[in-house]
Amino acid sequence: LASATLAPTRLQTPAVVIDRRAVARNVERLQSHCGRHGLALWPHVKSHKMVEIAAMQLAAGAAGLTCQTLGEAEVMLEARPPRVLLPSPIVGAGKPQRVAALAGRTAVTVACDSSACARELSAALTAAGAEVEVLVEYEVGLGRTGVRGPDDAARLAREVDALPGMRFAGLLAHPTPPAVEPRLAEACAAVRAAGLAVSRVSGGGTVHAVSAQRCASLTELRAGVYVLGDRATVAAGITPSEDVALTVRTTVVSRPTPTRAILDAGSKTLTSDPPNHPGLDGYGTVLEYPRAVLGQLSEEHGHLQLARAADRPAIGEVVTVLPNHACGVMNLHDTVAVHEGGGLQPQPVQARGRTA
Amino acid sequence: LASATLAPTRLQTPAVVIDRRAVARNVERLQSHCGRHGLALWPHVKSHKMVEIAAMQLAAGAAGLTCQTLGEAEVMLEARPPRVLLPSPIVGAGKPQRVAALAGRTAVTVACDSSACARELSAALTAAGAEVEVLVEYEVGLGRTGVRGPDDAARLAREVDALPGMRFAGLLAHPTPPAVEPRLAEACAAVRAAGLAVSRVSGGGTVHAVSAQRCASLTELRAGVYVLGDRATVAAGITPSEDVALTVRTTVVSRPTPTRAILDAGSKTLTSDPPNHPGLDGYGTVLEYPRAVLGQLSEEHGHLQLARAADRPAIGEVVTVLPNHACGVMNLHDTVAVHEGGGLQPQPVQARGRTA
């Protein structure tokens, strides 16, 4: 990582720095991969939350945007997506009405895993004279949302297809490593046996994005963090280190002992998210001091253990942290510093905090 | 917790709800305690980040506001604090100049634990014609910032006192349970033996706030989360359950199996902060279903295990989560819903995200 080139001396820390050229490379690489394999790419905006990056993804050929929350989708209309996918059940006071309003502004697909969810949505859509496509979410091992078993998938698909305001379009699953293909195929067969067409099967996850074509059932892919990269995607071999697009610049504010440095980036800058990859510990990698261990975070401080580091930073030195989880970091910051070769430009993270 | 009274049917979830009456009780209780024991209270705004709550704390008799970051302090000027304390070393490009500017608007105290930090601050203060009080931060066991040992404390105190723009005022430590008193007394004695007055000794931490008077050296106290309460302070017996002022309302969006419910509050709503109290696990307590285990968070989903719960929530039901760590939750949300008996009012969290 060419971190030294990101070191404008006037940047106040802690600060999230986004490398726009690396973003562009990441956008292009996965879009090309999907294009080669006939998969429609629906980038997940939850990772970056920035209208500008969403627009780059659409310009590169994305079929639509995946938005984890309605609030994200409403903000992302500014990027003029032709289609928006809400990949989780939308339930709760006011929410079905917002789906209907969204469907008046762009083509909307919603995932659904229960009759209760489908009926509430259908009622709101009907009242608004709106229509959405529906993917039945199918559980393939994460143990989160999704119907379990092909019979339940077929049953809900038929129910959805009969409801006004809804067109059943297919299935959605997460995550979708190649190993889940037999289960996806079984679910698709059950739905088809029930007399319905399965025109879309949506798979998800950056880690398995480059092997998505090995799930023969998939017609489309959702991926988010590929666009930025983080400690987990680098460790998994998904993001080449030169294509990491998000880093955190932080200042050494204290050196209380020879083996301890304190950074001005803590859990309110980096999140408390643990590293999502086997063999990693701590809260990030300090690029200039890779043998230093960012082993503990206070709210505004990172505790850096230097016992194994030959070189050690001085008070006032600015260092670069590759954080565990880019999506969580983006959601903490109203503004990031975007650079493209030369200087840094502050840019808003428009959908930050849009959890509702 | 009277969670049922917080359940306005039109609140869109997830949503942070603040009980203003509970805030007022918490403000009053610790202020009275400090008053009885002759301790000046400097509430820590990092926990709530709201100008309105800071103003309540000042109106109740706080000596000043403690602000973890310069950005927080700059926002909190709106509450018109007579004094602001920055309790950690302020280091980095542009920061000393901002301290000097702040000192032109209110009386500022800064903590310092190194010559490098002190000299940079002094230069900026001198250039601006400003002056601050300085507390030398003394390490008492947390292993974060702070000078170690009485000789180093005395040495830095003398250096600070000789620098222009700075008046050495005393020591600061965190956390300060009663057991640290011998070490604080030893450091104070060393500083006095070096010919300096120790007029202020600042202790910190909500958990030890009610025993702060047992540290005889302390003249003042910093505490933050006492004003809201969270799972850790309730478990520690610091916050009576009826005085919990922050909860998160969240909707059950899926019931994939009889023993699993999925909430629309995940790590982007609740943080990934682990419970900071022995014997607690998971990410929060669901008040209506206390035997349910919030054992796992995705970014926008809470995974609720219901195996041990006799009653189980239905899809669409809104439940109330007491989160692990109130400070982290406040820092995720631009707006909270404040209630005071009757309806809810959206209020901004003005200092959210002000990490720099």
XYZ file of C-alpha atoms in Angstrom:
712
model
C 0.000 0.000 0.000
C 1.439 3.326 -1.010
C 0.471 4.873 2.277
C 3.201 7.499 2.199
C 1.536 9.232 -0.711
C -1.625 9.637 1.396
C 0.096 11.713 4.051
C -0.933 15.321 3.571
C 0.562 17.077 6.554
C -2.520 19.144 7.213
C -5.091 16.384 7.543
C -6.547 16.431 11.047
C -6.737 12.994 12.563
C -8.358 10.591 12.943
C -9.526 10.654 9.332
C -10.848 8.116 6.871
C -9.046 8.383 3.548
C -10.579 6.958 0.372
C -8.376 6.306 -2.661
C -10.664 7.015 -5.615
C -8.415 5.277 -8.129
C -8.411 2.115 -6.029
C -12.206 2.336 -5.793
C -12.370 2.585 -9.585
C -10.120 -0.455 -9.999
C -12.205 -2.487 -7.575
C -15.437 -1.455 -9.282
C -14.069 -2.404 -12.678
C -12.551 -5.709 -11.587
C -15.704 -7.238 -10.127
C -17.922 -5.749 -12.828
C -15.704 -7.371 -15.490
C -15.757 -10.662 -13.642
C -19.541 -10.627 -13.482
C -19.758 -9.588 -17.124
C -17.542 -12.477 -18.200
C -19.753 -14.935 -16.353
C -23.117 -13.502 -17.290
C -23.954 -12.442 -13.752
C -25.785 -9.202 -13.066
C -23.955 -7.228 -10.355
C -25.996 -5.390 -7.737
C -23.363 -3.624 -5.585
C -24.226 -3.339 -1.928
C -24.116 0.300 -0.853
C -24.064 -0.561 2.869
C -20.285 -0.814 2.612
C -19.543 2.669 1.291
C -22.765 4.658 1.860
C -21.563 7.274 -0.645
C -23.659 8.468 -3.562
C -20.516 9.148 -5.580
C -19.312 5.551 -5.313
C -22.769 4.205 -6.101
C -22.767 6.331 -9.252
C -19.371 4.892 -10.222
C -20.752 1.374 -9.786
C -23.792 2.126 -11.928
C -21.683 3.806 -14.606
C -19.495 0.692 -14.764
C -22.487 -1.486 -15.555
C -24.183 -2.488 -12.323
C -27.748 -3.729 -12.830
C -28.966 -1.872 -9.767
C -28.079 -1.040 -6.187
C -28.530 -3.276 -3.186
C -29.530 -1.245 -0.117
C -29.618 -2.886 3.277
C -32.084 -0.379 4.704
C -34.885 1.739 3.316
C -33.035 4.808 4.543
C -30.041 3.884 2.427
C -32.255 3.337 -0.602
C -33.952 6.712 -0.182
C -30.574 8.466 -0.036
C -29.204 6.494 -2.972
C -31.943 7.690 -5.301
C -29.586 10.629 -5.803
C -27.336 8.254 -7.790
C -30.325 7.555 -10.114
C -30.289 3.759 -9.870
C -32.533 2.065 -12.442
C -33.290 -0.629 -9.880
C -32.975 -1.048 -6.129
C -32.887 -4.326 -4.231
C -33.816 -4.500 -0.539
C -32.269 -7.872 0.367
C -33.817 -8.386 3.814
C -37.393 -8.546 5.063
C -38.841 -5.044 5.459
C -41.143 -5.080 8.476
C -42.332 -2.436 10.897
C -44.476 0.655 11.338
C -44.264 2.934 8.322
C -41.890 0.708 6.398
C -44.281 -0.906 3.863
C -45.527 2.583 2.950
C -41.953 3.701 2.347
C -41.347 0.686 0.091
C -44.402 1.708 -1.901
C -43.152 5.295 -2.169
C -39.736 4.051 -3.281
C -41.395 1.902 -5.931
C -42.877 5.082 -7.353
C -39.379 6.406 -7.988
C -37.397 3.397 -9.222
C -37.883 -0.306 -9.920
C -37.830 -2.064 -6.562
C -37.113 -5.658 -5.643
C -37.700 -6.812 -2.077
C -36.667 -9.966 -0.312
C -39.224 -11.677 1.856
C -39.143 -14.665 4.173
C -42.590 -14.748 5.771
C -46.279 -14.454 5.008
C -46.589 -11.675 7.557
C -43.983 -9.591 5.773
C -45.458 -10.286 2.334
C -49.028 -9.456 3.321
C -48.138 -6.130 4.960
C -46.085 -5.093 1.960
C -48.781 -6.130 -0.462
C -51.386 -4.071 1.379
C -49.253 -0.939 1.264
C -48.309 -1.458 -2.365
C -51.911 -1.990 -3.343
C -53.002 1.143 -1.507
C -50.358 3.138 -3.364
C -50.968 1.499 -6.725
C -47.344 0.364 -6.755
C -45.706 -2.922 -7.668
C -42.424 -4.630 -6.750
C -40.594 -7.787 -7.673
C -40.125 -10.218 -4.807
C -37.314 -12.653 -4.148
C -38.007 -15.267 -1.508
C -35.041 -15.340 0.835
C -33.696 -18.850 1.221
C -31.591 -19.892 4.210
C -28.326 -21.538 3.142
C -26.400 -21.700 6.371
C -25.829 -18.267 7.904
C -28.619 -18.811 10.390
C -30.091 -15.372 10.023
C -33.188 -14.650 7.932
C -34.644 -16.831 5.166
C -37.103 -19.667 4.770
C -35.732 -23.123 5.452
C -36.258 -25.972 3.069
C -37.569 -26.207 -0.492
C -41.182 -26.824 0.493
C -41.367 -23.630 2.516
C -39.703 -21.717 -0.310
C -42.275 -23.004 -2.804
C -45.160 -22.273 -0.451
C -44.096 -18.674 0.165
C -43.338 -18.151 -3.536
C -46.881 -19.152 -4.425
C -48.359 -16.967 -1.729
C -46.294 -13.981 -2.852
C -47.172 -14.503 -6.479
C -50.873 -14.431 -5.646
C -50.671 -11.178 -3.669
C -51.521 -7.899 -5.385
C -48.663 -5.474 -5.921
C -46.115 -8.286 -6.044
C -44.485 -10.278 -8.806
C -42.562 -13.318 -7.637
C -39.205 -13.250 -9.447
C -37.007 -15.839 -7.786
C -34.813 -16.570 -4.778
C -32.158 -14.763 -2.762
C -29.526 -16.285 -0.488
C -26.553 -15.178 1.594
C -23.756 -16.084 1.636
C -23.330 -18.163 -1.486
C -20.067 -20.084 -1.642
C -19.974 -22.818 -4.313
C -20.894 -25.425 -1.706
C -24.461 -24.117 -1.413
C -25.288 -24.786 -5.061
C -27.021 -28.145 -4.443
C -29.322 -26.512 -1.902
C -30.076 -23.593 -4.207
C -30.796 -25.942 -7.094
C -33.113 -27.995 -4.912
C -35.042 -24.890 -3.847
C -35.308 -23.642 -7.435
C -36.616 -27.019 -8.536
C -39.254 -27.027 -5.821
C -40.478 -23.555 -6.819
C -40.596 -24.539 -10.485
C -42.437 -27.706 -9.578
C -45.010 -25.458 -7.945
C -45.613 -23.895 -11.333
C -43.599 -20.691 -10.992
C -40.769 -19.341 -13.108
C -37.507 -18.652 -11.286
C -36.047 -15.868 -13.385
C -33.680 -14.462 -10.771
C -31.451 -16.097 -8.167
C -29.433 -13.592 -6.163
C -26.257 -14.611 -4.347
C -24.263 -12.531 -1.937
C -20.930 -11.825 -0.355
C -17.604 -10.319 -1.394
C -15.566 -13.297 -0.247
C -17.363 -15.636 -2.636
C -17.929 -13.097 -5.401
C -15.121 -14.374 -7.585
C -16.459 -17.919 -7.377
C -20.113 -16.958 -7.851
C -20.106 -18.505 -11.331
C -19.551 -21.887 -9.677
C -23.048 -21.606 -8.221
C -24.806 -22.437 -11.471
C -28.195 -21.365 -10.141
C -27.138 -17.766 -9.563
C -28.172 -15.150 -12.089
C -27.003 -12.153 -10.078
C -24.656 -11.150 -7.310
C -24.658 -8.749 -4.371
C -21.294 -7.632 -3.011
C -20.309 -4.637 -0.925
C -16.920 -4.429 0.695
C -15.051 -5.416 -2.480
C -15.199 -1.759 -3.476
C -13.120 -0.609 -0.485
C -11.263 -3.609 0.882
C -10.331 -4.123 4.496
C -8.179 -6.306 6.683
C -10.499 -9.268 6.185
C -10.677 -9.046 2.394
C -6.914 -8.572 2.103
C -6.318 -11.587 4.347
C -8.779 -13.620 2.282
C -6.888 -12.748 -0.892
C -9.877 -10.881 -2.338
C -8.374 -7.389 -2.297
C -4.813 -6.973 -3.614
C -2.987 -4.786 -1.112
C -2.437 -2.092 -3.735
C -6.196 -1.876 -4.261
C -7.133 -1.166 -0.659
C -9.227 1.984 -1.000
C -10.025 2.761 2.651
C -7.480 3.505 5.340
C -7.575 5.484 8.565
C -4.941 8.125 9.286
C -4.249 8.494 12.991
C -1.707 10.329 15.137
C 0.470 8.892 17.888
C -0.607 11.047 20.849
C 1.338 9.327 23.626
C 4.299 6.991 24.106
C 3.950 6.155 27.806
C 6.414 3.249 27.700
C 9.004 1.972 25.226
C 6.605 -0.735 24.081
C 3.327 1.203 24.019
C 2.000 3.860 21.666
C -1.445 5.411 21.915
C -3.243 6.460 18.727
C -6.083 8.950 18.427
C -8.262 6.320 16.713
C -10.416 4.137 18.949
C -13.697 2.265 18.683
C -15.557 5.439 17.667
C -13.270 5.629 14.615
C -12.514 1.972 13.831
C -15.541 0.161 15.382
C -15.146 -2.709 17.840
C -15.751 -5.185 15.031
C -13.432 -8.167 15.416
C -11.392 -9.340 12.423
C -13.606 -11.495 10.236
C -10.867 -13.843 9.086
C -9.118 -16.758 10.803
C -5.720 -15.990 12.294
C -6.157 -12.248 12.646
C -6.395 -10.563 16.006
C -6.657 -6.979 17.162
C -8.401 -4.099 15.452
C -6.312 -3.292 12.424
C -2.913 -3.355 10.799
C -0.633 -0.322 11.074
C 0.857 -0.239 7.608
C 4.068 1.546 8.576
C 4.603 -0.745 11.591
C 3.183 -4.111 10.577
C 4.643 -5.857 13.619
C 2.893 -3.498 16.009
C -0.311 -4.960 17.478
C -3.422 -2.811 17.730
C -4.635 -5.017 20.502
C -7.113 -2.840 22.378
C -9.380 0.114 21.693
C -10.830 2.728 24.012
C -13.506 4.966 22.559
C -11.022 7.493 21.184
C -7.729 5.663 21.620
C -5.988 2.743 19.996
C -3.520 0.878 22.191
C -0.554 -0.175 20.103
C 1.788 -2.819 21.472
C 5.302 -2.395 20.109
C 7.157 -5.232 21.796
C 7.687 -7.066 18.497
C 8.232 -3.948 16.392
C 11.824 -3.052 15.573
C 10.994 0.494 14.483
C 8.701 2.451 16.742
C 6.744 5.656 16.082
C 7.304 8.940 17.889
C 4.715 11.224 19.461
C 3.126 13.295 16.722
C 3.795 10.771 13.980
C 0.863 10.009 11.707
C 0.325 6.361 10.820
C -2.079 4.484 8.563
C -4.428 1.791 9.844
C -6.064 -0.826 7.666
C -9.193 -1.522 9.732
C -10.867 -4.855 10.326
C -14.173 -3.971 8.711
C -14.617 -1.180 6.200
C -18.441 -1.175 6.335
C -18.483 -0.386 10.027
C -15.875 2.349 9.658
C -17.785 4.116 6.890
C -20.868 4.114 9.083
C -19.066 6.113 11.796
C -17.931 9.067 9.709
C -19.988 11.909 8.231
C -17.121 12.913 5.981
C -14.155 11.160 4.412
C -11.097 12.555 2.663
C -11.018 11.391 -0.936
C -7.765 11.537 -2.833
C -6.958 10.873 -6.428
C -3.253 11.216 -6.849
C -2.975 14.792 -5.595
C -4.695 16.514 -2.691
C -7.503 15.382 -0.487
C -11.093 16.453 -0.829
C -13.684 16.092 1.923
C -16.729 14.181 0.707
C -19.951 13.395 2.556
C -20.995 9.852 3.454
C -24.614 10.569 2.657
C -26.200 7.342 3.891
C -24.196 7.078 7.095
C -26.374 6.199 10.022
C -29.447 5.433 7.908
C -30.296 2.350 9.886
C -34.069 2.813 9.681
C -37.967 -0.444 33.208
C -41.282 0.987 32.113
C -40.596 0.123 28.521
C -44.256 -0.177 27.586
C -44.735 3.556 28.076
C -41.995 4.194 25.494
C -43.823 2.388 22.724
C -45.322 4.963 20.402
C -46.708 2.906 17.567
C -45.438 5.240 14.896
C -41.759 5.252 15.807
C -39.742 3.820 12.927
C -37.169 1.339 14.073
C -34.408 0.946 14.969
C -34.530 4.041 17.140
C -32.681 5.278 20.198
C -35.104 6.532 22.838
C -33.940 8.865 25.598
C -36.032 9.276 28.740
C -35.503 12.903 29.720
C -36.870 12.438 33.236
C -34.434 9.595 33.873
C -31.608 11.781 32.545
C -32.649 14.498 34.982
C -32.676 12.042 37.892
C -29.238 10.722 36.974
C -27.835 14.234 36.616
C -29.229 15.234 39.998
C -28.133 12.096 41.836
C -24.432 12.293 40.975
C -24.354 16.079 41.294
C -25.795 15.778 44.808
C -23.314 13.071 45.686
C -20.405 15.203 44.538
C -21.821 18.229 46.350
C -22.101 16.293 49.606
C -18.476 15.238 49.320
C -17.014 18.528 48.148
C -16.057 17.174 44.737
C -16.393 19.297 41.624
C -18.233 17.342 38.910
C -17.072 17.683 35.313
C -19.531 15.510 33.344
C -18.066 13.735 30.362
C -20.028 14.642 27.240
C -18.558 11.762 25.206
C -21.353 9.571 26.554
C -24.342 11.609 25.402
C -22.908 14.059 22.820
C -26.048 16.205 23.162
C -25.947 19.927 23.868
C -29.271 19.719 25.668
C -27.993 17.155 28.182
C -24.777 19.114 28.706
C -26.886 22.165 29.508
C -28.880 20.130 32.056
C -25.627 19.031 33.701
C -24.336 22.588 33.889
C -27.644 23.889 35.229
C -27.500 21.262 37.971
C -24.145 22.550 39.171
C -21.391 20.958 37.106
C -18.082 22.836 37.326
C -17.444 22.407 33.618
C -17.663 19.896 30.808
C -15.184 17.146 30.047
C -14.801 16.658 26.287
C -12.849 13.704 24.967
C -12.083 15.385 21.647
C -11.595 18.942 20.465
C -14.486 18.456 18.075
C -16.790 17.637 20.983
C -15.586 20.707 22.861
C -16.194 22.979 19.902
C -19.757 21.696 19.548
C -20.410 21.910 23.268
C -19.675 25.629 23.382
C -23.341 25.917 22.426
C -24.164 24.809 25.991
C -22.102 27.782 27.278
C -19.812 25.858 29.624
C -17.797 28.108 31.955
C -14.934 25.609 31.737
C -13.927 22.760 29.458
C -11.537 19.933 30.313
C -9.744 17.969 27.589
C -8.667 14.898 29.581
C -6.270 13.307 27.086
C -3.128 14.527 25.366
C -4.001 16.731 22.382
C -1.421 16.081 19.668
C -1.418 16.417 15.899
C -1.508 18.819 12.987
C -3.815 21.747 13.671
C -4.837 20.580 17.129
C -2.747 22.926 19.318
C -4.116 25.868 17.330
C -7.663 24.658 17.962
C -6.935 24.393 21.705
C -5.752 28.000 21.617
C -8.902 29.093 19.783
C -11.062 27.228 22.283
C -9.236 28.964 25.125
C -10.357 32.254 23.618
C -13.976 31.219 24.127
C -14.031 29.472 27.520
C -11.648 28.511 30.324
C -9.763 25.445 29.140
C -7.919 22.757 31.054
C -5.838 20.230 29.140
C -4.278 16.987 30.264
C -0.735 16.294 29.187
C 1.602 13.328 29.563
C 4.699 14.268 27.556
C 7.123 17.095 26.911
C 6.392 16.872 23.216
C 2.685 17.469 23.777
C 3.299 20.300 26.257
C 5.790 22.150 24.068
C 3.584 22.066 20.967
C 0.591 23.315 22.934
C 2.618 26.041 24.592
C 3.856 27.318 21.250
C 0.352 27.567 19.832
C -1.037 29.168 22.983
C 1.753 31.707 23.054
C 1.222 32.570 19.403
C -2.471 33.146 20.096
C -1.936 34.978 23.385
C -4.024 32.332 25.129
C -3.561 30.429 28.368
C -4.791 27.096 29.732
C -4.564 25.154 32.955
C -2.700 21.874 32.654
C -3.227 18.651 34.549
C -0.436 16.122 34.240
C -2.005 12.783 33.440
C -0.838 10.112 35.846
C -1.029 6.414 35.004
C -2.812 4.416 37.703
C -3.314 1.077 36.058
C -5.376 1.301 32.867
C -2.255 1.064 30.736
C -3.283 3.774 28.318
C -1.922 7.323 28.498
C -0.282 9.006 31.492
C 3.174 9.403 32.981
C 4.365 6.519 35.139
C 5.817 7.110 38.571
C 5.995 10.124 40.873
C 9.380 11.335 39.615
C 8.161 11.600 36.035
C 5.009 13.356 37.217
C 7.046 15.941 39.128
C 9.442 16.428 36.223
C 6.666 17.053 33.692
C 4.789 19.282 36.147
C 7.838 21.507 36.492
C 8.374 21.611 32.750
C 4.737 22.503 32.112
C 4.744 25.178 34.775
C 7.735 26.856 33.155
C 6.174 26.933 29.680
C 4.413 30.085 28.494
C 0.653 29.870 28.043
C 0.355 27.139 30.659
C -0.435 27.075 34.349
C 0.227 23.756 36.037
C -2.841 23.010 38.168
C -2.535 19.401 39.298
C -2.964 15.789 38.258
C -5.502 13.716 36.355
C -6.006 9.950 36.449
C -8.350 7.335 35.076
C -9.919 5.224 36.397
C -9.854 6.067 40.076
C -11.258 3.356 42.317
C -10.417 3.800 46.013
C -7.472 1.420 45.671
C -5.473 3.942 43.640
C -5.419 6.544 46.430
C -1.941 5.598 47.735
C -0.481 6.044 44.260
C -2.262 9.355 43.737
C -1.090 10.609 47.144
C 2.471 9.594 46.349
C 2.402 11.469 43.041
C 0.882 14.571 44.646
C 3.592 14.508 47.307
C 6.325 14.282 44.699
C 4.922 17.243 42.778
C 4.616 19.299 45.961
C 8.145 18.325 46.942
C 9.198 19.790 43.607
C 7.826 23.124 44.770
C 4.500 23.178 42.974
C 0.980 23.515 44.328
C -1.430 20.703 43.464
C -4.745 22.508 43.507
C -6.676 20.040 41.385
C -6.710 16.244 41.223
C -9.188 14.887 38.694
C -10.497 11.335 38.940
C -12.600 9.515 36.419
C -15.124 6.808 35.722
C -18.829 6.233 36.352
C -18.319 2.891 38.056
C -16.194 4.456 40.798
C -18.009 7.794 40.924
C -19.978 6.988 44.051
C -16.808 5.994 45.883
C -14.735 8.912 44.603
C -14.746 10.498 48.061
C -12.737 7.511 49.293
C -9.841 8.747 47.138
C -8.882 11.562 49.506
C -6.588 13.183 46.954
C -9.359 13.837 44.461
C -10.815 17.328 44.217
C -12.929 16.696 41.158
C -14.568 13.939 39.183
C -15.196 13.106 35.541
C -18.051 10.732 34.740
C -19.997 10.151 31.559
C -22.273 7.161 31.189
C -23.963 7.709 34.572
C -26.294 10.137 32.819
C -27.753 7.464 30.497
C -27.047 4.077 32.036
C -26.459 0.904 30.088
C -26.219 -2.820 30.570
C -22.828 -2.493 32.251
C -23.841 0.214 34.723
C -27.060 -1.596 35.610
C -25.133 -4.832 36.183
C -22.610 -2.947 38.316
C -25.414 -1.567 40.484
C -24.628 2.019 39.446
C -27.826 2.700 37.520
C -31.139 1.663 39.122
C -33.149 -0.065 36.428
C -35.874 2.595 36.631
C -33.283 5.259 35.852
C -32.019 3.765 32.602
C -32.380 6.683 30.192
C -31.271 5.098 26.910
C -32.925 2.166 25.206
C -33.160 1.007 21.614
C -36.520 0.182 20.059
C -36.278 -2.502 17.413
C -38.717 -4.566 15.374
C -38.785 -8.343 14.964
C -38.450 -8.670 11.189
C -38.154 -12.448 10.893
C -38.905 -15.599 12.887
C -37.130 -18.217 10.743
C -37.308 -20.949 13.391
C -39.194 -21.430 16.670
C -36.064 -20.504 18.615
C -34.758 -17.646 16.502
C -35.943 -14.071 16.049
C -34.193 -11.475 13.928
C -34.308 -7.824 14.998
C -33.693 -4.786 12.810
C -30.940 -3.577 15.155
C -27.410 -4.791 14.477
C -23.891 -3.529 15.009
C -24.640 -0.292 13.129
C -27.294 0.459 15.748
C -25.920 -1.164 18.916
C -22.134 -1.223 18.223
C -20.063 -4.398 18.489
C -18.891 -3.334 21.930
C -18.779 -6.350 24.241
C -20.440 -6.118 27.656
C -18.059 -4.362 30.031
C -19.063 -6.303 33.112
C -18.206 -9.810 34.301
C -20.831 -12.460 33.678
C -22.630 -10.701 30.826
C -22.549 -12.003 27.305
C -24.146 -10.954 24.061
C -25.010 -7.468 22.886
C -27.883 -6.339 25.035
C -30.863 -7.312 27.123
C -34.307 -7.448 25.543
C -36.425 -5.993 28.314
C -39.670 -7.714 27.313
C -37.908 -11.078 26.857
C -35.095 -11.125 29.398
C -34.360 -14.798 28.805
C -33.790 -14.253 25.098
C -30.098 -14.009 24.195
C -28.937 -11.330 21.764
C -25.950 -13.460 20.950
C -24.874 -12.218 17.538
C -25.086 -9.074 15.454
C -24.902 -8.530 11.735
C -24.591 -4.957 10.556
C -28.332 -4.355 10.509
C -29.646 -7.444 12.298
C -29.671 -8.749 15.830
C -29.851 -12.524 16.177
C -32.049 -13.388 19.125
C -31.879 -16.903 20.539
C -35.154 -17.884 22.150
C -34.420 -21.415 23.345
C -34.639 -20.395 27.007
C -37.458 -17.889 26.554
C -40.949 -19.071 27.512
C -42.704 -16.221 25.723
C -41.525 -15.444 22.218
C -42.105 -12.383 20.063
C -44.014 -12.365 16.767
C -42.973 -10.823 13.454
C -43.716 -7.108 13.593
C -43.479 -6.855 17.371
C -41.404 -3.968 18.682
C -39.080 -4.748 21.568
C -36.742 -2.705 23.749
C -33.023 -3.405 24.005
C -30.798 -2.202 26.808
C -27.458 -2.033 24.984
C -24.048 -2.966 26.326
C -22.486 0.465 25.998
C -24.481 3.682 25.808
C -21.545 5.868 24.671
C -20.996 3.810 21.561
C -24.695 3.770 20.706
C -25.038 7.551 20.971
C -22.106 7.911 18.594
C -23.939 5.973 15.876
C -27.108 8.048 15.678
C -27.632 11.542 14.292
C -30.988 11.795 15.972
C -32.611 10.262 19.028
C -36.235 10.254 20.145
C -36.565 12.050 23.463
C -39.632 11.473 25.558
C -40.821 13.050 28.739
C -43.928 11.255 29.800
C -45.936 11.979 26.666
C -44.866 11.864 23.036
C -41.476 11.523 21.464
C -39.479 14.377 20.021
C -36.553 13.922 17.635
C -33.453 15.648 18.944
C -30.043 15.969 17.303
C -26.904 14.359 18.740
C -24.798 17.359 17.861
C -21.351 15.995 18.687
C -21.877 12.569 17.136
C -18.891 11.523 15.095
C -16.684 14.382 16.254
C -13.676 12.156 16.693
C -11.129 14.745 15.519
